[in-house]
PDB file of C-alpha atoms and ligand atoms in Angstrom:
ATOM      1  CA  MET H 664      11.366   8.705   8.274  1.00  0.00           C
ATOM      2  CA  LYS H 665      12.810   5.983   7.637  1.00  0.00           C
ATOM      3  CA  ILE H 666      10.167   3.716   5.615  1.00  0.00           C
ATOM      4  CA  ALA H 667       9.853  -0.008   4.871  1.00  0.00           C
ATOM      5  CA  VAL H 668       7.571  -1.111   2.058  1.00  0.00           C
ATOM      6  CA  LEU H 669       5.664  -3.924   2.428  1.00  0.00           C
ATOM      7  CA  ILE H 670       3.975  -5.819   0.000  1.00  0.00           C
ATOM      8  CA  SER H 671       2.737  -9.375  -1.597  1.00  0.00           C
ATOM      9  CA  GLY H 672       2.716  -9.016  -5.551  1.00  0.00           C
ATOM     10  CA  THR H 673       3.603  -7.078  -8.927  1.00  0.00           C
ATOM     11  CA  GLY H 674       4.987  -4.221  -6.820  1.00  0.00           C
ATOM     12  CA  SER H 675       3.890  -1.288  -9.659  1.00  0.00           C
ATOM     13  CA  ASN H 676       2.912   0.459  -6.350  1.00  0.00           C
ATOM     14  CA  LEU H 677       6.710   0.158  -4.667  1.00  0.00           C
ATOM     15  CA  LYS H 678       8.140   0.984  -7.974  1.00  0.00           C
ATOM     16  CA  ALA H 679       5.624   4.700  -8.205  1.00  0.00           C
ATOM     17  CA  LEU H 680       7.751   5.308  -4.444  1.00  0.00           C
ATOM     18  CA  ILE H 681      11.068   4.578  -5.593  1.00  0.00           C
ATOM     19  CA  ASP H 682      10.893   6.714  -8.853  1.00  0.00           C
ATOM     20  CA  ALA H 683       9.473   9.068  -6.541  1.00  0.00           C
ATOM     21  CA  GLN H 684      12.125   9.387  -4.096  1.00  0.00           C
ATOM     22  CA  LYS H 685      14.744   9.608  -6.905  1.00  0.00           C
ATOM     23  CA  ASN H 686      12.362  12.431  -8.267  1.00  0.00           C
ATOM     24  CA  ARG H 687      12.899  14.241  -4.710  1.00  0.00           C
ATOM     25  CA  GLU H 688       9.354  13.779  -4.032  1.00  0.00           C
ATOM     26  CA  PHE H 689       9.325  13.531  -0.306  1.00  0.00           C
ATOM     27  CA  LYS H 690      11.900  13.862   2.129  1.00  0.00           C
ATOM     28  CA  SER H 691      12.025   9.797   3.656  1.00  0.00           C
ATOM     29  CA  GLU H 692      13.663   7.109   2.918  1.00  0.00           C
ATOM     30  CA  ILE H 693      13.205   3.792   2.289  1.00  0.00           C
ATOM     31  CA  VAL H 694      14.963   1.890   4.223  1.00  0.00           C
ATOM     32  CA  LEU H 695      13.310  -1.692   3.490  1.00  0.00           C
ATOM     33  CA  VAL H 696      11.305  -4.218   1.000  1.00  0.00           C
ATOM     34  CA  LEU H 697       9.783  -6.658   2.889  1.00  0.00           C
ATOM     35  CA  SER H 698       7.615  -9.274   1.342  1.00  0.00           C
ATOM     36  CA  ASN H 699       5.905 -12.601   2.870  1.00  0.00           C
ATOM     37  CA  LYS H 700       6.610 -14.468  -0.332  1.00  0.00           C
ATOM     38  CA  ASP H 701       9.030 -13.905  -3.268  1.00  0.00           C
ATOM     39  CA  ALA H 702       7.407 -11.158  -4.841  1.00  0.00           C
ATOM     40  CA  LYS H 703       7.736  -9.988  -8.527  1.00  0.00           C
ATOM     41  CA  GLY H 704       7.686  -5.949  -7.075  1.00  0.00           C
ATOM     42  CA  LEU H 705      11.012  -8.022  -4.711  1.00  0.00           C
ATOM     43  CA  GLU H 706      13.089  -6.369  -8.382  1.00  0.00           C
ATOM     44  CA  TYR H 707      12.322  -3.385  -7.806  1.00  0.00           C
ATOM     45  CA  ALA H 708      13.925  -3.318  -4.319  1.00  0.00           C
ATOM     46  CA  ARG H 709      17.002  -5.076  -5.485  1.00  0.00           C
ATOM     47  CA  GLU H 710      17.247  -2.531  -8.842  1.00  0.00           C
ATOM     48  CA  ALA H 711      17.837   0.427  -6.075  1.00  0.00           C
ATOM     49  CA  GLY H 712      19.972  -0.972  -4.031  1.00  0.00           C
ATOM     50  CA  ILE H 713      17.070  -1.152  -1.389  1.00  0.00           C
ATOM     51  CA  SER H 714      17.456  -4.472   2.164  1.00  0.00           C
ATOM     52  CA  TRP H 715      15.063  -6.584   0.886  1.00  0.00           C
ATOM     53  CA  ALA H 716      14.245  -9.509   2.660  1.00  0.00           C
ATOM     54  CA  ILE H 717      11.101 -11.957   2.328  1.00  0.00           C
ATOM     55  CA  ILE H 718       9.537 -12.630   6.015  1.00  0.00           C
ATOM     56  CA  LYS H 719       7.566 -15.508   7.310  1.00  0.00           C
ATOM     57  CA  THR H 720       6.673 -14.998  11.263  1.00  0.00           C
ATOM     58  CA  ASP H 721       6.139 -12.083  12.918  1.00  0.00           C
ATOM     59  CA  GLU H 722       9.164 -11.928  14.877  1.00  0.00           C
ATOM     60  CA  GLU H 723      11.141 -12.654  11.434  1.00  0.00           C
ATOM     61  CA  MET H 724       9.336  -8.609  10.510  1.00  0.00           C
ATOM     62  CA  LEU H 725      10.176  -6.867  13.709  1.00  0.00           C
ATOM     63  CA  GLN H 726      13.934  -8.390  13.391  1.00  0.00           C
ATOM     64  CA  GLU H 727      14.154  -6.528   9.843  1.00  0.00           C
ATOM     65  CA  LEU H 728      12.199  -3.566  10.832  1.00  0.00           C
ATOM     66  CA  GLU H 729      14.315  -3.262  14.119  1.00  0.00           C
ATOM     67  CA  SER H 730      17.791  -3.946  12.446  1.00  0.00           C
ATOM     68  CA  HIS H 731      16.349  -1.409  10.095  1.00  0.00           C
ATOM     69  CA  SER H 732      15.838   1.993  12.582  1.00  0.00           C
ATOM     70  CA  VAL H 733      12.525   1.705  10.548  1.00  0.00           C
ATOM     71  CA  ASP H 734      10.292   4.474  12.089  1.00  0.00           C
ATOM     72  CA  PHE H 735       7.138   4.370   9.510  1.00  0.00           C
ATOM     73  CA  ILE H 736       4.988   1.791   7.772  1.00  0.00           C
ATOM     74  CA  VAL H 737       4.081   1.226   3.708  1.00  0.00           C
ATOM     75  CA  LEU H 738       1.574  -1.361   3.001  1.00  0.00           C
ATOM     76  CA  ALA H 739       1.787  -1.135  -0.964  1.00  0.00           C
ATOM     77  CA  GLY H 740      -0.066  -4.650  -1.983  1.00  0.00           C
ATOM     78  CA  TYR H 741       0.605  -5.972   1.069  1.00  0.00           C
ATOM     79  CA  LEU H 742      -2.100  -8.768   1.618  1.00  0.00           C
ATOM     80  CA  LYS H 743      -1.635 -10.473   4.748  1.00  0.00           C
ATOM     81  CA  LYS H 744      -3.533  -8.673   8.014  1.00  0.00           C
ATOM     82  CA  ILE H 745      -0.447  -6.989  10.255  1.00  0.00           C
ATOM     83  CA  SER H 746      -0.310  -8.318  13.969  1.00  0.00           C
ATOM     84  CA  SER H 747      -1.159  -6.453  16.844  1.00  0.00           C
ATOM     85  CA  LYS H 748       2.197  -7.054  18.089  1.00  0.00           C
ATOM     86  CA  ILE H 749       3.287  -4.819  15.111  1.00  0.00           C
ATOM     87  CA  LEU H 750       0.313  -2.585  15.548  1.00  0.00           C
ATOM     88  CA  ASP H 751       1.211  -1.589  18.980  1.00  0.00           C
ATOM     89  CA  LYS H 752       5.008  -1.236  18.211  1.00  0.00           C
ATOM     90  CA  TYR H 753       3.802   0.990  15.084  1.00  0.00           C
ATOM     91  CA  GLU H 754       0.879   2.173  16.239  1.00  0.00           C
ATOM     92  CA  ASN H 755      -0.616   5.373  14.082  1.00  0.00           C
ATOM     93  CA  ARG H 756       3.162   5.633  12.038  1.00  0.00           C
ATOM     94  CA  ILE H 757       1.350   1.963   9.112  1.00  0.00           C
ATOM     95  CA  ILE H 758      -0.689   3.764   6.041  1.00  0.00           C
ATOM     96  CA  ASN H 759      -2.278   1.316   3.523  1.00  0.00           C
ATOM     97  CA  ILE H 760      -3.603   1.738   0.364  1.00  0.00           C
ATOM     98  CA  HIS H 761      -7.059   0.152  -0.961  1.00  0.00           C
ATOM     99  CA  PRO H 762      -7.702   0.302  -4.231  1.00  0.00           C
ATOM    100  CA  SER H 763     -11.767   1.343  -3.437  1.00  0.00           C
ATOM    101  CA  LEU H 764     -13.063   4.654  -2.008  1.00  0.00           C
ATOM    102  CA  LEU H 765     -13.289   3.673   1.420  1.00  0.00           C
ATOM    103  CA  PRO H 766     -16.045   2.286   2.964  1.00  0.00           C
ATOM    104  CA  LYS H 767     -17.058   0.362   0.283  1.00  0.00           C
ATOM    105  CA  TYR H 768     -15.327  -2.589  -1.178  1.00  0.00           C
ATOM    106  CA  GLY H 769     -13.241  -2.789   2.561  1.00  0.00           C
ATOM    107  CA  GLY H 770     -12.774  -5.673   4.761  1.00  0.00           C
ATOM    108  CA  ARG H 771     -11.969  -8.781   4.995  1.00  0.00           C
ATOM    109  CA  GLY H 772     -12.088 -10.971   1.454  1.00  0.00           C
ATOM    110  CA  PHE H 773     -12.324  -7.608  -0.513  1.00  0.00           C
ATOM    111  CA  TYR H 774      -8.300  -6.780  -2.001  1.00  0.00           C
ATOM    112  CA  GLY H 775      -6.724  -6.592  -5.349  1.00  0.00           C
ATOM    113  CA  LEU H 776      -8.891  -7.305  -7.906  1.00  0.00           C
ATOM    114  CA  SER H 777     -12.142  -9.395  -6.093  1.00  0.00           C
ATOM    115  CA  VAL H 778     -12.880  -5.087  -4.695  1.00  0.00           C
ATOM    116  CA  HIS H 779     -13.133  -4.240  -9.141  1.00  0.00           C
ATOM    117  CA  GLU H 780     -14.810  -7.204  -9.635  1.00  0.00           C
ATOM    118  CA  ALA H 781     -16.984  -6.649  -6.942  1.00  0.00           C
ATOM    119  CA  VAL H 782     -17.343  -2.643  -8.344  1.00  0.00           C
ATOM    120  CA  PHE H 783     -18.065  -4.227 -11.554  1.00  0.00           C
ATOM    121  CA  LYS H 784     -20.706  -6.449 -11.088  1.00  0.00           C
ATOM    122  CA  ASN H 785     -22.604  -3.727  -9.042  1.00  0.00           C
ATOM    123  CA  LYS H 786     -22.455  -1.795 -12.043  1.00  0.00           C
ATOM    124  CA  ASP H 787     -20.603   1.177  -9.623  1.00  0.00           C
ATOM    125  CA  ARG H 788     -19.943   4.208 -12.536  1.00  0.00           C
ATOM    126  CA  GLU H 789     -17.139   5.288 -10.391  1.00  0.00           C
ATOM    127  CA  SER H 790     -14.216   4.057  -8.089  1.00  0.00           C
ATOM    128  CA  GLY H 791     -10.915   5.094  -6.951  1.00  0.00           C
ATOM    129  CA  VAL H 792      -8.507   4.719  -4.341  1.00  0.00           C
ATOM    130  CA  THR H 793      -8.479   5.340  -0.389  1.00  0.00           C
ATOM    131  CA  VAL H 794      -4.771   5.455   1.601  1.00  0.00           C
ATOM    132  CA  HIS H 795      -5.384   5.344   5.352  1.00  0.00           C
ATOM    133  CA  TYR H 796      -4.158   4.497   8.923  1.00  0.00           C
ATOM    134  CA  VAL H 797      -4.004   0.530   9.770  1.00  0.00           C
ATOM    135  CA  ASN H 798      -5.680  -0.348  12.712  1.00  0.00           C
ATOM    136  CA  GLU H 799      -6.899  -3.439  13.957  1.00  0.00           C
ATOM    137  CA  LYS H 800      -9.764  -3.167  11.711  1.00  0.00           C
ATOM    138  CA  VAL H 801      -9.592  -4.624   8.244  1.00  0.00           C
ATOM    139  CA  ASP H 802      -9.293  -1.030   6.140  1.00  0.00           C
ATOM    140  CA  GLY H 803     -11.358   0.363   9.061  1.00  0.00           C
ATOM    141  CA  GLY H 804      -8.305   3.399   9.844  1.00  0.00           C
ATOM    142  CA  GLU H 805      -7.967   7.065   9.881  1.00  0.00           C
ATOM    143  CA  ILE H 806      -8.243   7.935   6.337  1.00  0.00           C
ATOM    144  CA  ILE H 807      -5.323  10.092   4.876  1.00  0.00           C
ATOM    145  CA  LEU H 808      -6.432  10.741   1.041  1.00  0.00           C
ATOM    146  CA  GLN H 809      -8.983   9.382  -1.520  1.00  0.00           C
ATOM    147  CA  GLU H 810      -9.799  10.229  -4.883  1.00  0.00           C
ATOM    148  CA  LYS H 811     -12.451   9.246  -7.283  1.00  0.00           C
ATOM    149  CA  ILE H 812     -12.248   8.066 -11.014  1.00  0.00           C
ATOM    150  CA  ASP H 813     -14.961   7.886 -13.636  1.00  0.00           C
ATOM    151  CA  ILE H 814     -15.334   4.069 -14.872  1.00  0.00           C
ATOM    152  CA  SER H 815     -17.639   4.158 -16.576  1.00  0.00           C
ATOM    153  CA  LYS H 816     -16.047   3.275 -19.850  1.00  0.00           C
ATOM    154  CA  CYS H 817     -14.519   0.375 -18.588  1.00  0.00           C
ATOM    155  CA  ASN H 818     -15.718  -2.935 -19.778  1.00  0.00           C
ATOM    156  CA  SER H 819     -14.059  -5.772 -17.039  1.00  0.00           C
ATOM    157  CA  PRO H 820     -12.327  -5.760 -13.654  1.00  0.00           C
ATOM    158  CA  VAL H 821      -9.428  -5.541 -15.393  1.00  0.00           C
ATOM    159  CA  GLU H 822      -9.666  -2.705 -17.571  1.00  0.00           C
ATOM    160  CA  ILE H 823     -11.228  -0.798 -13.758  1.00  0.00           C
ATOM    161  CA  ARG H 824      -7.926  -2.410 -11.817  1.00  0.00           C
ATOM    162  CA  ASP H 825      -5.741  -0.651 -14.063  1.00  0.00           C
ATOM    163  CA  GLU H 826      -7.642   2.652 -14.344  1.00  0.00           C
ATOM    164  CA  VAL H 827      -7.150   2.427 -10.584  1.00  0.00           C
ATOM    165  CA  LEU H 828      -3.748   1.685 -10.415  1.00  0.00           C
ATOM    166  CA  LYS H 829      -3.272   4.812 -12.636  1.00  0.00           C
ATOM    167  CA  ILE H 830      -3.992   7.225  -9.246  1.00  0.00           C
ATOM    168  CA  GLU H 831      -2.897   4.179  -6.674  1.00  0.00           C
ATOM    169  CA  HIS H 832       0.659   5.542  -8.197  1.00  0.00           C
ATOM    170  CA  SER H 833       0.513   9.190  -7.379  1.00  0.00           C
ATOM    171  CA  ILE H 834      -1.570   9.213  -4.717  1.00  0.00           C
ATOM    172  CA  LEU H 835       0.556   7.197  -1.938  1.00  0.00           C
ATOM    173  CA  LYS H 836       3.719   9.385  -2.562  1.00  0.00           C
ATOM    174  CA  LYS H 837       1.124  11.974  -1.589  1.00  0.00           C
ATOM    175  CA  ALA H 838      -0.095  10.843   1.273  1.00  0.00           C
ATOM    176  CA  ILE H 839       3.566  10.234   2.505  1.00  0.00           C
ATOM    177  CA  ALA H 840       4.567  13.990   1.791  1.00  0.00           C
ATOM    178  CA  LYS H 841       1.591  15.008   3.291  1.00  0.00           C
ATOM    179  CA  ILE H 842       2.128  13.195   6.529  1.00  0.00           C
ATOM    180  CA  GLU H 843       5.165  14.818   6.973  1.00  0.00           C
ATOM    181  CA  GLU H 844       4.170  17.855   6.719  1.00  0.00           C
ATOM    182  CA  GLU H 845       1.940  17.163   9.309  1.00  0.00           C
ATOM    183  CA  ILE H 846       4.449  15.557  11.993  1.00  0.00           C
TER     184      ILE H 846
HETATM  185  C1  GAR Q1715      -2.973  -2.203  -5.636  1.00  0.00           C
HETATM  186  O1  GAR Q1715      -4.177  -2.410  -6.534  1.00  0.00           O
HETATM  187  C2  GAR Q1715      -3.508  -2.189  -3.974  1.00  0.00           C
HETATM  188  O2  GAR Q1715      -4.040  -1.217  -3.753  1.00  0.00           O
HETATM  189  C3  GAR Q1715      -4.118  -3.579  -3.841  1.00  0.00           C
HETATM  190  O3  GAR Q1715      -2.761  -4.578  -4.352  1.00  0.00           O
HETATM  191  C4  GAR Q1715      -2.411  -4.626  -5.720  1.00  0.00           C
HETATM  192  C5  GAR Q1715      -0.764  -4.253  -5.466  1.00  0.00           C
HETATM  193  O4  GAR Q1715      -0.463  -3.717  -6.807  1.00  0.00           O
HETATM  194  N1  GAR Q1715      -3.918  -3.785  -1.794  1.00  0.00           N
HETATM  195  C6  GAR Q1715      -5.449  -4.229  -1.502  1.00  0.00           C
HETATM  196  O5  GAR Q1715      -6.432  -4.367  -1.658  1.00  0.00           O
HETATM  197  C7  GAR Q1715      -5.105  -4.198  -0.075  1.00  0.00           C
HETATM  198  N2  GAR Q1715      -6.045  -4.460   0.434  1.00  0.00           N
HETATM  199  P1  GAR Q1715       1.026  -3.549  -6.780  1.00  0.00           P
HETATM  200  O6  GAR Q1715       1.217  -5.262  -6.194  1.00  0.00           O
HETATM  201  O7  GAR Q1715       1.482  -3.629  -8.293  1.00  0.00           O
HETATM  202  O8  GAR Q1715       1.571  -2.366  -5.308  1.00  0.00           O
END
């Protein structure tokens, strides 16, 4: 598969995918990195020599995806909703990583640190990560992989985030390899 990775921020999940690609942990190739803003994570694309762009509209996104012959999209910390136009064109070919045990802490308003703040406030003893297909319902598509961790020793939302991020960095590449096996 020719993959586009979409980001909005730090890009640590993108970095983990680039490393996994170098180690041949999946067969697909990351051909494009897109961001809706001048994100720090774009630096990883530049370092790896992967094409990248900042896109502001659906038209720009589609144009980039088409000109790089992208056939699969990975949302790795992309915090904007994907439009119906893109969803229609890439039906069942877009996946997202979400830092909670969906369906818990999913949907509008739950993204990035806000997820971990809610988990911390509720005194949950475990949290985790979900990789799922993307459809019209925010965080509501079919689950591909989910992993749990014990967070009972975490003393803040940031500590929870850091623990969850560690498993994020291994689950996304596993999800890609799993999809490659299935197609
Ligand atoms: C990650 O924790 C990812 O799961 C989350 O944003 C963070 C991005 O980190 N995504 C969402 O909350 C999507 N709803 P990164 O830029 O370092 O990969």
